[in-house]
XYZ file of C-alpha atoms in Angstrom:
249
model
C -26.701 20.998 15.946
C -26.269 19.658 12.708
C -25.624 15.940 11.751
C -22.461 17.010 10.214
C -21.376 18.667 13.588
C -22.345 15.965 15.900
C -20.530 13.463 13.683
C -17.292 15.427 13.762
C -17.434 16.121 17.534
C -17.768 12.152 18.214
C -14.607 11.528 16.323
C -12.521 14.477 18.277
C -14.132 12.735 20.934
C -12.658 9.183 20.083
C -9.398 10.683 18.920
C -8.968 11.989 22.414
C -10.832 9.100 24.846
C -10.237 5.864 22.517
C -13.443 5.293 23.271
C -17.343 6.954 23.430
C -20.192 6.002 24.994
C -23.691 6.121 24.403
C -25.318 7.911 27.460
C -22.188 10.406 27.613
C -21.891 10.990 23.936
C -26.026 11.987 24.189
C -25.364 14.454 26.882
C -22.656 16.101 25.209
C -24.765 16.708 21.637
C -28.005 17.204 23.965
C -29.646 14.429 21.543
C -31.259 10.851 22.277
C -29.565 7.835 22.684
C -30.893 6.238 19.299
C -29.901 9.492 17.351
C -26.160 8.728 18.796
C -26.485 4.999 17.952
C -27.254 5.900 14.200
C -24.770 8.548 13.813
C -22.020 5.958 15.659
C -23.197 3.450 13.282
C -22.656 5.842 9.999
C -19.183 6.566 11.134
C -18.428 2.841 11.440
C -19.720 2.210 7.897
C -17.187 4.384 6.555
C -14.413 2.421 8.312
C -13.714 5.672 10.943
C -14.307 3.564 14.060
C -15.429 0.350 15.427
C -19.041 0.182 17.018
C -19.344 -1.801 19.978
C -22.136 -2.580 22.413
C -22.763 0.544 24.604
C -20.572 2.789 22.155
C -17.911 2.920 20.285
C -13.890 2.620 19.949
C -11.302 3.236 17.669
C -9.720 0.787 14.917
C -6.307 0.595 13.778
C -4.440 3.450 11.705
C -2.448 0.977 10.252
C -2.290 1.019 6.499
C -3.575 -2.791 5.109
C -1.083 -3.657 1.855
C 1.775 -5.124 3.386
C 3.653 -2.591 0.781
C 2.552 0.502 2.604
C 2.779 -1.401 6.380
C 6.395 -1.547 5.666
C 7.061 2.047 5.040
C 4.621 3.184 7.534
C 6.608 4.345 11.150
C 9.900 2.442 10.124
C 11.797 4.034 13.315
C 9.263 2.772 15.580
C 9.457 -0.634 14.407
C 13.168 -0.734 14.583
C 12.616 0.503 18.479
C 10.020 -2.592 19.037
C 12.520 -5.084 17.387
C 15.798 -3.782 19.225
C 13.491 -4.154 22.393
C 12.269 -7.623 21.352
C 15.618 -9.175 20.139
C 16.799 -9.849 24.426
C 14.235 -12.835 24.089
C 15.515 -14.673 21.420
C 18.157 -17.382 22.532
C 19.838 -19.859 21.235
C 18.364 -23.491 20.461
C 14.837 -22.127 20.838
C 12.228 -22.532 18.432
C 10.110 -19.638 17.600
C 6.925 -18.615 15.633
C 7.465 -15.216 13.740
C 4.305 -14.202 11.743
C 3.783 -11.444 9.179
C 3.838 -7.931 11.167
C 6.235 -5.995 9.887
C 7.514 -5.366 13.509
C 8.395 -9.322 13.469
C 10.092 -8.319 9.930
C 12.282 -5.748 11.382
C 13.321 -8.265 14.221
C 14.214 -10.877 11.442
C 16.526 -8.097 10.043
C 18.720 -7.690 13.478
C 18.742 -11.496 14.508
C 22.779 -11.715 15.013
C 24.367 -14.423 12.912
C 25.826 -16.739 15.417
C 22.232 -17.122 16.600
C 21.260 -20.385 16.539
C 17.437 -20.918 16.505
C 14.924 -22.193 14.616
C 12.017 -20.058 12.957
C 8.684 -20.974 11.915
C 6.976 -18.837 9.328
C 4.014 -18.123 7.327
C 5.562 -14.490 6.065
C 7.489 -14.339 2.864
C 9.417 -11.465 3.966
C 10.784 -12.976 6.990
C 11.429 -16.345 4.808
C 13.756 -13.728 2.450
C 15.224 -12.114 5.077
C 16.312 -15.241 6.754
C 17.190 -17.187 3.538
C 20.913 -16.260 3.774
C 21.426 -16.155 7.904
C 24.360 -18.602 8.474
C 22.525 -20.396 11.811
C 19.070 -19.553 11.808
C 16.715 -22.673 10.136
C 13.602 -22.001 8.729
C 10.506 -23.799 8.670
C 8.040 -21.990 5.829
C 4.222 -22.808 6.875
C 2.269 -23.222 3.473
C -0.357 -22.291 2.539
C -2.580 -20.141 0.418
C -1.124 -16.699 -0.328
C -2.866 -13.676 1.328
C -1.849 -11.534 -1.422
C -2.006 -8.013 0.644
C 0.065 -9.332 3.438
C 2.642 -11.907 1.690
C 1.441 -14.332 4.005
C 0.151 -17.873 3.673
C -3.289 -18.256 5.564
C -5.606 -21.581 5.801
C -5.922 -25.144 6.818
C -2.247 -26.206 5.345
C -0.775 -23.297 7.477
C -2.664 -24.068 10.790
C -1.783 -27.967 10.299
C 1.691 -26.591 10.444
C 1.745 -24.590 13.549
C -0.399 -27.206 15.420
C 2.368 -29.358 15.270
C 4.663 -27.559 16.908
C 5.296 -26.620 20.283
C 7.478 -23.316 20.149
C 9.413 -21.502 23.237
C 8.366 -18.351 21.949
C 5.246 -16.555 19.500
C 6.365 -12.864 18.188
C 3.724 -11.456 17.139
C 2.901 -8.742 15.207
C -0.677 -6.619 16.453
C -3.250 -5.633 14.763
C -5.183 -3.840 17.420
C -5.465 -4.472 20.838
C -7.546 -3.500 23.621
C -7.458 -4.380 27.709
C -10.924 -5.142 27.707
C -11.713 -6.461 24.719
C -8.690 -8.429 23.792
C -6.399 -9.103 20.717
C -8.254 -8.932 17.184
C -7.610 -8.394 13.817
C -8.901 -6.936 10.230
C -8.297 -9.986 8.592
C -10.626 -13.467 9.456
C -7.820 -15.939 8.825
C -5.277 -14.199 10.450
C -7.285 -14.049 13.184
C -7.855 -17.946 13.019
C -4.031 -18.879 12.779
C -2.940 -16.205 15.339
C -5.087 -18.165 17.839
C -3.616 -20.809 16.780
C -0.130 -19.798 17.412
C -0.366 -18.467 20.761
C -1.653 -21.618 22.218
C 0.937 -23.290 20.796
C 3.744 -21.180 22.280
C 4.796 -21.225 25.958
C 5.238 -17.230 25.597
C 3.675 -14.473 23.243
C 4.840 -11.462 22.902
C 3.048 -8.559 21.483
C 4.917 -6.508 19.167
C 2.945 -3.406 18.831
C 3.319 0.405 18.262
C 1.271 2.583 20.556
C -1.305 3.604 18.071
C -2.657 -0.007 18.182
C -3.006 0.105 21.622
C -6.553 0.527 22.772
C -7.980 -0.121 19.373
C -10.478 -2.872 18.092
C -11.058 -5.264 14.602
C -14.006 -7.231 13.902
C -12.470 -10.656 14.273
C -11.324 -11.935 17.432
C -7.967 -13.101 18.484
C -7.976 -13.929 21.874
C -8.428 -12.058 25.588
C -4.767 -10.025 25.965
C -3.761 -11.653 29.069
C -2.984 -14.976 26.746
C -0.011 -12.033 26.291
C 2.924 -12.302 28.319
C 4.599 -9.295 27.361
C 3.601 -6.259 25.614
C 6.979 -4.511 23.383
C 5.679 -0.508 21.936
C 8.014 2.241 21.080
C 7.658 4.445 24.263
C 8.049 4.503 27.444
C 6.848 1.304 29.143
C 5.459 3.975 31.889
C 3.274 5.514 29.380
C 0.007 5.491 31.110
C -1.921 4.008 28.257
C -0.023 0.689 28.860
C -1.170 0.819 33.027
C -4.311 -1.184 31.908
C -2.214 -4.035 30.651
C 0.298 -3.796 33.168
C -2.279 -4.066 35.514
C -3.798 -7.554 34.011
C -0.113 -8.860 35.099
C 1.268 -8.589 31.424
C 5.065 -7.429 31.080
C 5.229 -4.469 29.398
C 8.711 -2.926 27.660
């Protein structure tokens, strides 16, 4: 079997599975371990999955630019945000980052809601500017030009201070085992942040994120309290989660 081949069969393999492994992924293309490890390894390189130790797992479909984000599976996010809107109450004080899910939930918060958002996204800050009850606390910063965010030391001093009822929060990837992570260091960094700072996170994510993995680290997913997709919260790709005691809708 050609390299070509094998590399192509280990991606239908991940598309299917999530996930490969080593020792079953050498069986398969009847070739050694090391052969898999440097073919898995080649594949990463060109940003088509995410090696890990033992194997390998799948990354994110998720365009990067915020511009394209925004476009990308607008239906879907509408479903997460109609889902997610039951939490918010009023008098509470909640963190919204910069998903675009937590975008499309600023675009439905009802106007006699009276709560008070914390932000580091520009697009929820302009969505919000005009709401007659909602207050908003921006979180500068330095801009993160390809997610219209503010990201460092300013913007971490800000969340610290707070204690909120509630973090929405917008997922990059996220995986039972392997936790919450992201593409992006600093996100990462102020993410982490957020969700100890919260009394309740809750994951905004479509299903495609689900089961995938970023280089930087976030935290383990049962810091989660409840999980929001698109589908069917009997899907059995969420049973992992569901099973690790998060709520999952």
């Amino acid at each position: 079997m050609v390299k070509e081949e094998r590399l192509q069969i280990i991606i239908n393999t991940l598309d299917k599975d999530s996930k490969v492994r080593l020792d079953a992924l050498s069986a398969l293309l009847n070739v050694s371990e090391d052969t898999v490890r440097r073919d898995i390894k080649e594949l990463d390189s060109q940003g088509l999955l995410r090696a890990v130790r033992g194997g390998a797992i799948s990354r994110s479909p998720i365009p990067q630019h915020y511009r394209d984000r925004e476009k990308y599976n607008q239906q879907h996010k509408q479903a997460i945000a109609n889902k997610a809107l039951q939490f918010l109450k009023d008098g509470q004080v909640v963190f919204f980052d910069g998903g675009t899910s937590v975008v499309a939930l600023a675009t439905i918060l009802p106007t006699d809601l009276k709560i008070t958002i914390i932000t580091n996204s520009f697009p929820v800050a302009n969505i919000l500017e005009d709401h007659p009850s909602a207050e908003v606390i921006f979180a500068g910063g330095r801009l993160q030009k390809t997610a219209f965010t503010t990201i460092g030391q300013e913007t971490i001093d800000t969340f610290k201070k707070v204690r909120a009822d509630i973090c929405m929060l917008g997922i990059c990837s996220l995986h039972h085992s392997m936790g919450i992570t992201s593409i992006i260091y600093e996100d990462a960094q102020l993410n982490n942040i957020m969700i100890s700072q919260a009394q309740k996170t809750i994951a905004l994510s479509a299903l495609e994120k689900i089961n995938t993995v970023e280089p930087y680290y976030v935290c383990p997913v049962d810091d989660v309290d409840v999980i929001i997709t698109e589908t069917d919260p009997d899907n059995a790709i969420l049973v992992p989660y569901k099973n690790l005691g998060i709520e999952v809708i």
